[in-house]
mmCIF file of C-alpha atoms and ligand atoms in Angstrom:
data_model
loop_
_atom_site.group_PDB
_atom_site.id
_atom_site.type_symbol
_atom_site.label_atom_id
_atom_site.label_comp_id
_atom_site.label_asym_id
_atom_site.label_seq_id
_atom_site.Cartn_x
_atom_site.Cartn_y
_atom_site.Cartn_z
ATOM 1 C CA MET A 1 0.000 0.000 0.000
ATOM 2 C CA PHE A 2 1.218 3.513 -0.825
ATOM 3 C CA ARG A 3 0.786 4.667 2.748
ATOM 4 C CA GLU A 4 -0.799 2.962 5.725
ATOM 5 C CA ARG A 5 -0.914 5.588 8.391
ATOM 6 C CA PHE A 6 -2.109 9.168 8.214
ATOM 7 C CA HIS A 7 -2.214 12.026 10.677
ATOM 8 C CA GLU A 8 -2.876 10.974 14.273
ATOM 9 C CA SER A 9 -5.720 13.488 14.613
ATOM 10 C CA LEU A 10 -7.781 11.443 12.158
ATOM 11 C CA GLU A 11 -6.265 8.000 12.689
ATOM 12 C CA SER A 12 -7.098 8.087 16.390
ATOM 13 C CA ILE A 13 -10.801 8.887 15.989
ATOM 14 C CA ARG A 14 -12.988 5.922 16.836
ATOM 15 C CA MET A 15 -16.444 5.337 15.463
ATOM 16 C CA SER A 16 -18.863 5.831 18.317
ATOM 17 C CA PRO A 17 -20.188 2.526 19.672
ATOM 18 C CA ILE A 18 -23.592 4.236 19.632
ATOM 19 C CA VAL A 19 -23.501 4.159 15.824
ATOM 20 C CA THR A 20 -22.657 0.453 15.914
ATOM 21 C CA ILE A 21 -25.487 -0.090 18.398
ATOM 22 C CA SER A 22 -27.958 1.737 16.145
ATOM 23 C CA GLU A 23 -26.978 -0.473 13.225
ATOM 24 C CA GLU A 24 -27.334 -3.570 15.382
ATOM 25 C CA VAL A 25 -30.731 -2.441 16.664
ATOM 26 C CA ARG A 26 -31.951 -1.907 13.108
ATOM 27 C CA ARG A 27 -30.870 -5.444 12.211
ATOM 28 C CA ARG A 28 -32.234 -7.141 15.298
ATOM 29 C CA ALA A 29 -35.505 -5.216 15.181
ATOM 30 C CA VAL A 30 -36.373 -6.965 11.921
ATOM 31 C CA ASP A 31 -36.208 -10.377 13.608
ATOM 32 C CA PHE A 32 -37.830 -9.245 16.824
ATOM 33 C CA GLU A 33 -40.721 -7.583 15.052
ATOM 34 C CA LYS A 34 -41.609 -10.811 13.252
ATOM 35 C CA SER A 35 -43.230 -11.747 16.565
ATOM 36 C CA GLY A 36 -45.703 -8.903 16.035
ATOM 37 C CA ASN A 37 -44.197 -6.734 18.799
ATOM 38 C CA VAL A 38 -42.282 -3.504 18.189
ATOM 39 C CA MET A 39 -38.683 -2.909 19.179
ATOM 40 C CA ILE A 40 -38.888 0.036 21.577
ATOM 41 C CA ARG A 41 -35.997 2.326 20.890
ATOM 42 C CA PHE A 42 -34.320 4.355 23.602
ATOM 43 C CA GLN A 43 -30.874 4.477 22.066
ATOM 44 C CA ARG A 44 -30.947 7.678 20.018
ATOM 45 C CA GLY A 45 -30.439 11.245 21.160
ATOM 46 C CA GLU A 46 -32.560 12.791 18.450
ATOM 47 C CA ILE A 47 -35.964 14.365 18.844
ATOM 48 C CA ASP A 48 -38.839 12.839 16.856
ATOM 49 C CA LEU A 49 -40.742 16.135 16.553
ATOM 50 C CA ARG A 50 -40.669 18.452 13.544
ATOM 51 C CA THR A 51 -38.834 21.771 13.393
ATOM 52 C CA PRO A 52 -41.472 24.431 14.199
ATOM 53 C CA GLU A 53 -43.199 25.715 11.072
ATOM 54 C CA PHE A 54 -42.259 29.392 11.576
ATOM 55 C CA ILE A 55 -38.560 28.489 11.375
ATOM 56 C CA VAL A 56 -39.042 26.374 8.251
ATOM 57 C CA ASP A 57 -40.956 29.286 6.672
ATOM 58 C CA ALA A 58 -38.126 31.677 7.523
ATOM 59 C CA ALA A 59 -35.625 29.432 5.737
ATOM 60 C CA LYS A 60 -37.841 29.329 2.642
ATOM 61 C CA LYS A 61 -38.138 33.106 2.737
ATOM 62 C CA ALA A 62 -34.365 33.469 3.049
ATOM 63 C CA LEU A 63 -33.919 31.391 -0.096
ATOM 64 C CA ASP A 64 -36.469 33.537 -1.917
ATOM 65 C CA LEU A 65 -34.569 36.617 -0.762
ATOM 66 C CA GLY A 66 -31.451 35.173 -2.377
ATOM 67 C CA LEU A 67 -29.443 34.643 0.813
ATOM 68 C CA THR A 68 -27.242 32.094 -0.897
ATOM 69 C CA LYS A 69 -23.867 33.835 -0.904
ATOM 70 C CA TYR A 70 -20.838 33.404 1.362
ATOM 71 C CA PRO A 71 -21.765 34.225 4.955
ATOM 72 C CA SER A 72 -19.779 36.647 7.131
ATOM 73 C CA SER A 73 -17.083 34.765 8.981
ATOM 74 C CA GLY A 74 -18.039 34.177 12.600
ATOM 75 C CA GLY A 75 -21.739 34.751 11.886
ATOM 76 C CA GLU A 76 -24.170 37.185 10.314
ATOM 77 C CA ALA A 77 -24.744 40.429 12.224
ATOM 78 C CA SER A 78 -28.497 39.774 12.450
ATOM 79 C CA LEU A 79 -28.050 36.336 14.032
ATOM 80 C CA LYS A 80 -25.439 37.646 16.464
ATOM 81 C CA GLN A 81 -27.877 40.382 17.531
ATOM 82 C CA ALA A 82 -30.597 37.764 17.979
ATOM 83 C CA ILE A 83 -28.229 35.699 20.146
ATOM 84 C CA ILE A 84 -27.278 38.718 22.242
ATOM 85 C CA GLY A 85 -31.011 39.438 22.745
ATOM 86 C CA LYS A 86 -31.616 35.835 23.773
ATOM 87 C CA LEU A 87 -28.786 35.865 26.331
ATOM 88 C CA GLU A 88 -30.291 38.932 27.951
ATOM 89 C CA ARG A 89 -33.857 37.592 27.881
ATOM 90 C CA ASP A 90 -33.047 34.117 29.169
ATOM 91 C CA PHE A 91 -30.150 34.703 31.524
ATOM 92 C CA GLY A 92 -30.157 38.456 32.210
ATOM 93 C CA VAL A 93 -26.722 38.637 30.595
ATOM 94 C CA THR A 94 -25.738 42.069 29.288
ATOM 95 C CA GLY A 95 -22.560 43.476 27.792
ATOM 96 C CA VAL A 96 -21.986 40.736 25.198
ATOM 97 C CA ALA A 97 -20.587 42.261 21.989
ATOM 98 C CA PRO A 98 -21.097 40.758 18.507
ATOM 99 C CA ALA A 99 -17.374 39.936 18.460
ATOM 100 C CA ASP A 100 -17.856 37.718 21.542
ATOM 101 C CA VAL A 101 -20.208 35.421 19.604
ATOM 102 C CA VAL A 102 -19.099 32.883 16.992
ATOM 103 C CA VAL A 103 -21.756 31.058 14.959
ATOM 104 C CA THR A 104 -20.887 27.405 14.276
ATOM 105 C CA TYR A 105 -22.131 24.279 12.537
ATOM 106 C CA GLY A 106 -24.093 22.947 15.466
ATOM 107 C CA GLY A 107 -22.759 22.607 18.971
ATOM 108 C CA GLN A 108 -20.439 20.009 17.502
ATOM 109 C CA GLN A 109 -18.278 22.477 15.578
ATOM 110 C CA GLY A 110 -18.268 24.846 18.560
ATOM 111 C CA LEU A 111 -16.937 22.048 20.748
ATOM 112 C CA VAL A 112 -14.371 20.890 18.207
ATOM 113 C CA LEU A 113 -13.032 24.436 17.869
ATOM 114 C CA ALA A 114 -12.992 24.910 21.632
ATOM 115 C CA PHE A 115 -11.073 21.645 22.145
ATOM 116 C CA LYS A 116 -8.640 22.664 19.411
ATOM 117 C CA LEU A 117 -7.561 25.664 21.469
ATOM 118 C CA PHE A 118 -5.924 23.368 24.013
ATOM 119 C CA SER A 119 -3.891 20.232 24.603
ATOM 120 C CA ARG A 120 -4.794 18.913 28.066
ATOM 121 C CA GLY A 121 -8.344 18.648 29.344
ATOM 122 C CA ALA A 122 -10.576 16.977 31.893
ATOM 123 C CA GLY A 123 -14.278 16.458 32.415
ATOM 124 C CA PHE A 124 -16.788 14.415 34.359
ATOM 125 C CA SER A 125 -17.408 10.778 33.645
ATOM 126 C CA PRO A 126 -19.926 9.642 32.519
ATOM 127 C CA VAL A 127 -19.536 11.932 29.531
ATOM 128 C CA TRP A 128 -21.165 12.255 26.107
ATOM 129 C CA SER A 129 -19.387 9.602 24.035
ATOM 130 C CA THR A 130 -18.463 11.924 21.141
ATOM 131 C CA VAL A 131 -16.164 13.848 23.471
ATOM 132 C CA LEU A 132 -14.130 10.687 24.025
ATOM 133 C CA GLU A 133 -14.359 9.110 20.585
ATOM 134 C CA ASN A 134 -14.070 12.218 18.440
ATOM 135 C CA TYR A 135 -13.233 15.596 19.948
ATOM 136 C CA ALA A 136 -10.403 14.561 22.238
ATOM 137 C CA PRO A 137 -8.532 12.470 19.641
ATOM 138 C CA TYR A 138 -9.252 14.893 16.777
ATOM 139 C CA ALA A 139 -7.902 17.843 18.780
ATOM 140 C CA GLN A 140 -5.150 15.593 20.175
ATOM 141 C CA ILE A 141 -6.290 16.273 23.725
ATOM 142 C CA ASP A 142 -5.047 14.258 26.651
ATOM 143 C CA PHE A 143 -8.437 13.985 28.417
ATOM 144 C CA GLU A 144 -8.798 12.901 32.022
ATOM 145 C CA GLN A 145 -12.100 11.497 33.206
ATOM 146 C CA VAL A 146 -13.198 12.652 36.655
ATOM 147 C CA PRO A 147 -15.850 10.294 38.029
ATOM 148 C CA LEU A 148 -19.007 11.756 39.506
ATOM 149 C CA ASN A 149 -20.092 10.161 42.779
ATOM 150 C CA GLU A 150 -22.556 7.274 42.595
ATOM 151 C CA ASP A 151 -25.491 9.691 43.088
ATOM 152 C CA PHE A 152 -24.016 11.975 40.388
ATOM 153 C CA SER A 153 -22.868 14.566 42.920
ATOM 154 C CA ILE A 154 -19.389 16.087 42.585
ATOM 155 C CA ASP A 155 -16.217 15.157 44.417
ATOM 156 C CA TYR A 156 -14.529 18.556 44.359
ATOM 157 C CA ASP A 157 -11.187 17.177 45.513
ATOM 158 C CA LYS A 158 -11.101 15.011 42.413
ATOM 159 C CA VAL A 159 -11.904 18.023 40.223
ATOM 160 C CA GLU A 160 -9.162 20.039 41.899
ATOM 161 C CA ALA A 161 -6.620 17.242 41.446
ATOM 162 C CA ALA A 162 -7.581 16.758 37.793
ATOM 163 C CA VAL A 163 -7.480 20.373 36.644
ATOM 164 C CA ARG A 164 -4.113 21.135 38.159
ATOM 165 C CA GLY A 165 -1.828 21.608 35.177
ATOM 166 C CA ARG A 166 -4.639 21.139 32.659
ATOM 167 C CA ASP A 167 -5.947 23.684 30.157
ATOM 168 C CA PHE A 168 -9.685 23.136 30.410
ATOM 169 C CA PHE A 169 -12.535 21.347 32.118
ATOM 170 C CA TYR A 170 -15.465 20.221 29.935
ATOM 171 C CA LEU A 171 -18.730 20.752 31.790
ATOM 172 C CA ASN A 172 -22.000 19.637 30.225
ATOM 173 C CA ASN A 173 -25.144 20.923 31.924
ATOM 174 C CA PRO A 174 -27.854 19.536 31.746
ATOM 175 C CA GLN A 175 -25.837 16.419 31.286
ATOM 176 C CA ASN A 176 -25.830 13.688 28.695
ATOM 177 C CA PRO A 177 -26.099 10.780 29.647
ATOM 178 C CA THR A 178 -27.334 11.242 33.245
ATOM 179 C CA GLY A 179 -29.961 13.963 32.747
ATOM 180 C CA LYS A 180 -28.422 15.655 35.763
ATOM 181 C CA VAL A 181 -28.888 19.403 36.226
ATOM 182 C CA PHE A 182 -26.057 20.900 38.243
ATOM 183 C CA THR A 183 -27.034 23.509 40.827
ATOM 184 C CA ARG A 184 -25.722 27.062 40.707
ATOM 185 C CA GLU A 185 -23.596 26.288 43.714
ATOM 186 C CA GLU A 186 -22.059 23.224 42.066
ATOM 187 C CA LEU A 187 -21.338 25.219 38.924
ATOM 188 C CA GLU A 188 -19.834 28.103 40.874
ATOM 189 C CA THR A 189 -17.598 25.770 42.821
ATOM 190 C CA VAL A 190 -16.298 23.997 39.707
ATOM 191 C CA VAL A 191 -15.673 27.293 37.900
ATOM 192 C CA ASP A 192 -13.924 28.643 40.977
ATOM 193 C CA ILE A 193 -11.641 25.594 41.164
ATOM 194 C CA CYS A 194 -10.797 26.028 37.483
ATOM 195 C CA THR A 195 -10.113 29.743 37.827
ATOM 196 C CA ARG A 196 -7.792 29.188 40.789
ATOM 197 C CA ASN A 197 -5.884 26.663 38.686
ATOM 198 C CA ASN A 198 -5.596 28.829 35.537
ATOM 199 C CA CYS A 199 -7.920 26.475 33.759
ATOM 200 C CA PHE A 200 -10.646 27.277 31.213
ATOM 201 C CA VAL A 201 -14.173 25.893 31.320
ATOM 202 C CA ILE A 202 -15.849 24.644 28.150
ATOM 203 C CA SER A 203 -19.497 24.829 29.092
ATOM 204 C CA ASP A 204 -21.719 22.655 26.889
ATOM 205 C CA GLU A 205 -25.256 23.979 27.254
ATOM 206 C CA ALA A 206 -26.895 22.002 24.436
ATOM 207 C CA TYR A 207 -29.849 21.001 26.639
ATOM 208 C CA GLU A 208 -30.393 24.457 28.181
ATOM 209 C CA LYS A 209 -34.139 24.428 27.436
ATOM 210 C CA PHE A 210 -34.816 20.966 28.818
ATOM 211 C CA VAL A 211 -34.912 21.490 32.559
ATOM 212 C CA PHE A 212 -37.923 20.280 34.516
ATOM 213 C CA ASP A 213 -39.545 20.531 37.954
ATOM 214 C CA GLY A 214 -39.667 24.332 37.736
ATOM 215 C CA LEU A 215 -35.884 24.650 37.590
ATOM 216 C CA LYS A 216 -34.207 27.365 35.548
ATOM 217 C CA HIS A 217 -31.100 26.762 33.482
ATOM 218 C CA VAL A 218 -28.008 28.465 34.874
ATOM 219 C CA SER A 219 -25.767 29.541 32.002
ATOM 220 C CA LEU A 220 -22.065 30.015 32.563
ATOM 221 C CA THR A 221 -22.318 33.140 30.359
ATOM 222 C CA GLU A 222 -23.789 34.702 33.522
ATOM 223 C CA PHE A 223 -20.446 34.324 35.274
ATOM 224 C CA ASP A 224 -18.848 36.843 32.903
ATOM 225 C CA GLN A 225 -15.380 35.340 33.079
ATOM 226 C CA GLU A 226 -12.623 35.356 30.502
ATOM 227 C CA ASN A 227 -11.826 31.667 31.148
ATOM 228 C CA VAL A 228 -15.326 30.415 30.320
ATOM 229 C CA LEU A 229 -16.693 29.588 26.865
ATOM 230 C CA SER A 230 -20.292 28.494 26.490
ATOM 231 C CA VAL A 231 -21.401 26.320 23.602
ATOM 232 C CA PHE A 232 -25.042 26.360 22.448
ATOM 233 C CA THR A 233 -27.018 24.716 19.675
ATOM 234 C CA PHE A 234 -30.364 25.018 17.915
ATOM 235 C CA SER A 235 -30.424 21.224 17.445
ATOM 236 C CA LYS A 236 -32.301 20.280 20.609
ATOM 237 C CA THR A 237 -34.167 23.476 21.497
ATOM 238 C CA PHE A 238 -35.960 23.672 18.154
ATOM 239 C CA SER A 239 -35.557 20.089 16.955
ATOM 240 C CA MET A 240 -33.121 21.281 14.272
ATOM 241 C CA THR A 241 -30.466 18.553 14.318
ATOM 242 C CA GLY A 242 -30.174 18.466 10.529
ATOM 243 C CA TRP A 243 -29.799 22.215 10.123
ATOM 244 C CA ARG A 244 -26.407 22.213 11.799
ATOM 245 C CA VAL A 245 -26.370 25.549 13.589
ATOM 246 C CA GLY A 246 -25.092 26.591 16.997
ATOM 247 C CA TYR A 247 -22.833 29.210 18.578
ATOM 248 C CA VAL A 248 -20.104 29.839 21.102
ATOM 249 C CA VAL A 249 -20.210 32.766 23.518
ATOM 250 C CA THR A 250 -17.026 34.106 25.076
ATOM 251 C CA ARG A 251 -16.770 36.883 27.668
ATOM 252 C CA ARG A 252 -14.037 39.506 27.938
ATOM 253 C CA ASN A 253 -11.635 37.470 25.853
ATOM 254 C CA GLU A 254 -10.999 38.918 22.397
ATOM 255 C CA LYS A 255 -8.199 36.489 21.666
ATOM 256 C CA LEU A 256 -10.369 33.460 22.289
ATOM 257 C CA ALA A 257 -13.221 34.756 20.127
ATOM 258 C CA LYS A 258 -10.786 35.626 17.352
ATOM 259 C CA LEU A 259 -9.211 32.164 17.324
ATOM 260 C CA LEU A 260 -12.608 30.480 17.252
ATOM 261 C CA ARG A 261 -13.676 32.715 14.369
ATOM 262 C CA LEU A 262 -10.495 31.968 12.434
ATOM 263 C CA GLY A 263 -10.862 28.244 13.106
ATOM 264 C CA GLY A 264 -14.463 28.271 11.913
ATOM 265 C CA TYR A 265 -13.519 30.220 8.808
ATOM 266 C CA THR A 266 -10.712 27.772 8.030
ATOM 267 C CA GLN A 267 -12.958 24.733 8.373
ATOM 268 C CA THR A 268 -16.075 25.882 6.552
ATOM 269 C CA ALA A 269 -15.890 29.625 5.631
ATOM 270 C CA GLY A 270 -19.046 30.137 7.706
ATOM 271 C CA VAL A 271 -22.478 28.691 8.428
ATOM 272 C CA THR A 272 -25.011 28.442 5.545
ATOM 273 C CA SER A 273 -26.476 31.917 4.965
ATOM 274 C CA PHE A 274 -30.166 30.993 4.757
ATOM 275 C CA VAL A 275 -29.881 28.758 7.818
ATOM 276 C CA GLN A 276 -28.501 31.697 9.796
ATOM 277 C CA TYR A 277 -31.463 33.840 8.715
ATOM 278 C CA ALA A 278 -33.920 31.179 9.931
ATOM 279 C CA ALA A 279 -31.973 30.723 13.171
ATOM 280 C CA ALA A 280 -32.249 34.460 13.851
ATOM 281 C CA ARG A 281 -36.039 34.213 13.380
ATOM 282 C CA ALA A 282 -36.144 31.277 15.781
ATOM 283 C CA LEU A 283 -34.766 33.536 18.513
ATOM 284 C CA ASP A 284 -36.366 36.846 17.514
ATOM 285 C CA ASP A 285 -39.936 35.570 17.286
ATOM 286 C CA VAL A 286 -40.075 35.143 21.039
ATOM 287 C CA GLU A 287 -43.756 34.264 21.215
ATOM 288 C CA ALA A 288 -43.643 31.539 18.558
ATOM 289 C CA SER A 289 -40.425 30.140 19.942
ATOM 290 C CA GLU A 290 -41.661 30.017 23.529
ATOM 291 C CA ARG A 291 -44.823 28.258 22.410
ATOM 292 C CA ALA A 292 -42.847 25.653 20.454
ATOM 293 C CA ILE A 293 -40.458 25.015 23.335
ATOM 294 C CA LYS A 294 -43.301 24.791 25.855
ATOM 295 C CA ASP A 295 -45.093 22.124 23.807
ATOM 296 C CA MET A 296 -41.901 20.132 23.293
ATOM 297 C CA LYS A 297 -40.998 20.312 26.959
ATOM 298 C CA ALA A 298 -44.457 19.218 28.035
ATOM 299 C CA GLU A 299 -44.172 16.154 25.808
ATOM 300 C CA PHE A 300 -40.709 15.296 27.210
ATOM 301 C CA ASP A 301 -41.963 15.750 30.732
ATOM 302 C CA ARG A 302 -44.754 13.205 30.099
ATOM 303 C CA ARG A 303 -42.197 10.776 28.709
ATOM 304 C CA ARG A 304 -39.852 11.405 31.634
ATOM 305 C CA HIS A 305 -42.555 10.532 34.155
ATOM 306 C CA ALA A 306 -43.632 7.449 32.236
ATOM 307 C CA LEU A 307 -40.071 6.128 32.007
ATOM 308 C CA TYR A 308 -39.199 6.932 35.598
ATOM 309 C CA ASN A 309 -42.385 5.230 36.818
ATOM 310 C CA GLY A 310 -41.442 2.196 34.770
ATOM 311 C CA LEU A 311 -38.000 1.945 36.367
ATOM 312 C CA LYS A 312 -38.292 3.202 39.925
ATOM 313 C CA ASP A 313 -39.777 0.108 41.547
ATOM 314 C CA LEU A 314 -37.811 -2.546 39.718
ATOM 315 C CA PRO A 315 -36.037 -4.695 42.299
ATOM 316 C CA GLY A 316 -32.304 -4.109 42.366
ATOM 317 C CA VAL A 317 -32.397 -1.219 39.893
ATOM 318 C CA GLN A 318 -31.322 2.221 41.048
ATOM 319 C CA VAL A 319 -32.558 5.205 39.126
ATOM 320 C CA ALA A 320 -32.400 8.895 39.900
ATOM 321 C CA LYS A 321 -35.178 11.020 38.465
ATOM 322 C CA PRO A 322 -33.285 13.266 36.083
ATOM 323 C CA GLN A 323 -34.208 16.926 35.998
ATOM 324 C CA GLY A 324 -32.878 17.722 32.565
ATOM 325 C CA ALA A 325 -32.102 16.727 28.981
ATOM 326 C CA PHE A 326 -33.987 13.626 27.746
ATOM 327 C CA TYR A 327 -31.934 10.803 29.213
ATOM 328 C CA MET A 328 -32.078 8.422 32.142
ATOM 329 C CA PHE A 329 -29.065 6.510 33.407
ATOM 330 C CA PRO A 330 -30.152 3.712 35.751
ATOM 331 C CA ASN A 331 -27.756 1.406 37.552
ATOM 332 C CA PHE A 332 -28.369 -2.331 37.036
ATOM 333 C CA GLY A 333 -25.310 -3.447 39.027
ATOM 334 C CA GLU A 334 -27.318 -5.505 41.520
ATOM 335 C CA VAL A 335 -29.110 -7.528 38.876
ATOM 336 C CA ILE A 336 -26.026 -8.394 36.845
ATOM 337 C CA PRO A 337 -24.875 -11.871 37.908
ATOM 338 C CA LYS A 338 -21.883 -11.614 40.226
ATOM 339 C CA GLY A 339 -18.657 -12.791 38.683
ATOM 340 C CA LEU A 340 -19.441 -11.544 35.201
ATOM 341 C CA GLN A 341 -16.586 -9.368 33.998
ATOM 342 C CA GLY A 342 -15.226 -7.594 30.950
ATOM 343 C CA GLU A 343 -17.133 -7.309 27.678
ATOM 344 C CA VAL A 344 -19.860 -9.734 28.753
ATOM 345 C CA ARG A 345 -20.627 -7.720 31.868
ATOM 346 C CA LYS A 346 -20.526 -4.426 29.972
ATOM 347 C CA LYS A 347 -23.173 -5.592 27.553
ATOM 348 C CA TYR A 348 -25.193 -7.873 29.845
ATOM 349 C CA ILE A 349 -28.152 -5.553 30.444
ATOM 350 C CA TYR A 350 -28.023 -4.165 26.916
ATOM 351 C CA GLU A 351 -28.289 -7.731 25.546
ATOM 352 C CA LEU A 352 -31.009 -8.737 27.971
ATOM 353 C CA LEU A 353 -33.086 -5.709 27.057
ATOM 354 C CA ILE A 354 -32.644 -6.005 23.331
ATOM 355 C CA GLU A 355 -33.665 -9.661 23.441
ATOM 356 C CA ASN A 356 -36.870 -8.414 25.027
ATOM 357 C CA GLY A 357 -37.436 -5.681 22.478
ATOM 358 C CA ILE A 358 -35.899 -2.693 24.259
ATOM 359 C CA ALA A 359 -32.931 -0.862 22.725
ATOM 360 C CA CYS A 360 -30.621 1.229 24.905
ATOM 361 C CA VAL A 361 -26.919 2.194 25.081
ATOM 362 C CA TYR A 362 -24.607 0.502 27.576
ATOM 363 C CA GLY A 363 -22.758 2.632 30.114
ATOM 364 C CA ALA A 364 -19.247 1.833 28.910
ATOM 365 C CA CYS A 365 -19.925 4.076 25.890
ATOM 366 C CA PHE A 366 -19.750 7.046 28.267
ATOM 367 C CA GLY A 367 -16.344 6.483 29.784
ATOM 368 C CA ASN A 368 -14.423 4.363 32.232
ATOM 369 C CA TYR A 369 -16.871 4.479 35.124
ATOM 370 C CA PHE A 370 -20.594 3.644 35.491
ATOM 371 C CA THR A 371 -20.282 0.572 33.311
ATOM 372 C CA ASP A 372 -23.172 -1.205 35.094
ATOM 373 C CA HIS A 373 -25.526 1.579 33.944
ATOM 374 C CA VAL A 374 -27.375 1.964 30.674
ATOM 375 C CA ARG A 375 -28.580 5.136 28.991
ATOM 376 C CA LEU A 376 -32.210 5.355 27.995
ATOM 377 C CA SER A 377 -33.102 8.304 25.762
ATOM 378 C CA TYR A 378 -36.764 9.260 25.611
ATOM 379 C CA SER A 379 -36.179 11.835 22.866
ATOM 380 C CA ALA A 380 -37.991 9.802 20.247
ATOM 381 C CA THR A 381 -40.176 7.356 22.187
ATOM 382 C CA PRO A 382 -43.885 8.151 22.558
ATOM 383 C CA VAL A 383 -45.538 7.646 25.964
ATOM 384 C CA GLU A 384 -47.511 4.563 24.835
ATOM 385 C CA GLU A 385 -44.280 2.838 23.841
ATOM 386 C CA ILE A 386 -42.619 3.842 27.098
ATOM 387 C CA GLU A 387 -45.552 2.290 28.973
ATOM 388 C CA GLU A 388 -45.182 -0.897 26.959
ATOM 389 C CA ALA A 389 -41.450 -0.875 27.806
ATOM 390 C CA ALA A 390 -42.368 -0.502 31.492
ATOM 391 C CA ALA A 391 -44.514 -3.641 31.245
ATOM 392 C CA ARG A 392 -41.611 -5.486 29.634
ATOM 393 C CA PHE A 393 -39.212 -4.297 32.370
ATOM 394 C CA LYS A 394 -41.538 -5.834 34.942
ATOM 395 C CA ARG A 395 -41.462 -9.137 33.141
ATOM 396 C CA ILE A 396 -37.659 -9.065 32.719
ATOM 397 C CA PHE A 397 -36.854 -8.063 36.307
ATOM 398 C CA PRO A 398 -39.535 -9.734 38.408
ATOM 399 C CA THR A 399 -37.285 -10.290 41.416
ATOM 400 C CA ARG A 400 -33.808 -9.365 42.508
ATOM 401 C CA ALA A 401 -31.347 -11.722 40.837
ATOM 402 C CA ALA A 402 -29.875 -14.105 43.390
ATOM 403 C CA ALA A 403 -26.696 -15.382 41.737
HETATM 404 N N1 LIG B 1 -23.522 18.415 23.473
HETATM 405 C C1 LIG B 1 -24.142 17.309 23.867
HETATM 406 C C2 LIG B 1 -23.999 16.877 25.282
HETATM 407 C C3 LIG B 1 -24.883 16.551 22.965
HETATM 408 O O1 LIG B 1 -25.499 15.437 23.385
HETATM 409 C C4 LIG B 1 -24.972 16.993 21.618
HETATM 410 C C5 LIG B 1 -25.713 16.203 20.582
HETATM 411 N N2 LIG B 1 -25.998 14.915 20.807
HETATM 412 C C6 LIG B 1 -24.313 18.185 21.266
HETATM 413 C C7 LIG B 1 -23.594 18.868 22.222
HETATM 414 C C8 LIG B 1 -24.233 18.764 19.895
HETATM 415 O O2 LIG B 1 -25.258 18.640 19.040
HETATM 416 P P1 LIG B 1 -25.269 19.421 17.672
HETATM 417 O O3 LIG B 1 -23.928 19.311 17.047
HETATM 418 O O4 LIG B 1 -26.332 18.760 16.880
HETATM 419 O O5 LIG B 1 -25.581 20.833 18.004
#
């Protein structure tokens, strides 16, 4: 062969096991569904609802207006203004300048660019798998996983020890895969530890709008610190995963914003012009957007209750009721036969569930810890299916496993 090995930044990327799982689920669903029952899917993190009509209409209008030329690098002025307005409305944040905002291809490009600023990072485990499989290797980051406690609370000593000598801490709130919403106090403490250790915080706020039980999202843009960058996306809030639009907000740090802008320009020259126009409408039409988000949230809240009710009384299964995002991360440790180790243990619950027509993602996809857990995403599973899954859970886990 002419050449076998190429640059480490691409060679070291691994295909997410979640993609492999999705392919496997598709295959196994065909067999399972021959029995006349549906495979109930909890493995995907993608919303099954449509993008609200007023945003779709705005994109059509933008095309009619001829917004098909190169965009301004870093983002169109109108979208940046819309973002600045949103930050003030939602978080009471003032003083953000257009130059502090960089429009990106989804949260994903914002995170890739943010990781590329640095070489050594840390973040909680469990962690969204793409961080481990893609961003860290692509940006050649040495990434240390800091385990959350069993109840998903924070061990601050571990954070302190991890960030010493590191460039950044990745903090995702609300969190994928646990659905945990960190409190203001927890966030303040982590940011404070980072600041004392000359460490940046990459704040991933993709699920900002999905917080339940009357809670309000706390954005790290509120902290107004030069060592914090906040990454947002339209993907979840407006069910716009295929549009690929998001943004990064920096505070008081011209250098950071400039590097992100240059990086974005180098990769793509800028985000699709007519998509930016529609994204600006999504934020500026406050009434339509609040209505759309309210409906979506109400639907997720129904699903959250249905899934939690289906899990909470299962013998030997521990589940915390998540207050955010659209994931649940129960612990099945007590029902996995003792003595099982390695790959078999990692996939034991995943296999058991899929054999019974329930597709999930096993915990090892989210890092080195919490490998007896599985992630269940209710982003695309209607309540009736969740209730059917609950009935299946009861049949699968009738009593605490003895072994
Ligand atoms: N952060 C987290 C934690 C996510 O789960 C996702 C999507 N699954 C994203 C960011 C980015 O999504 P997108 O690139 O579609 O904006």
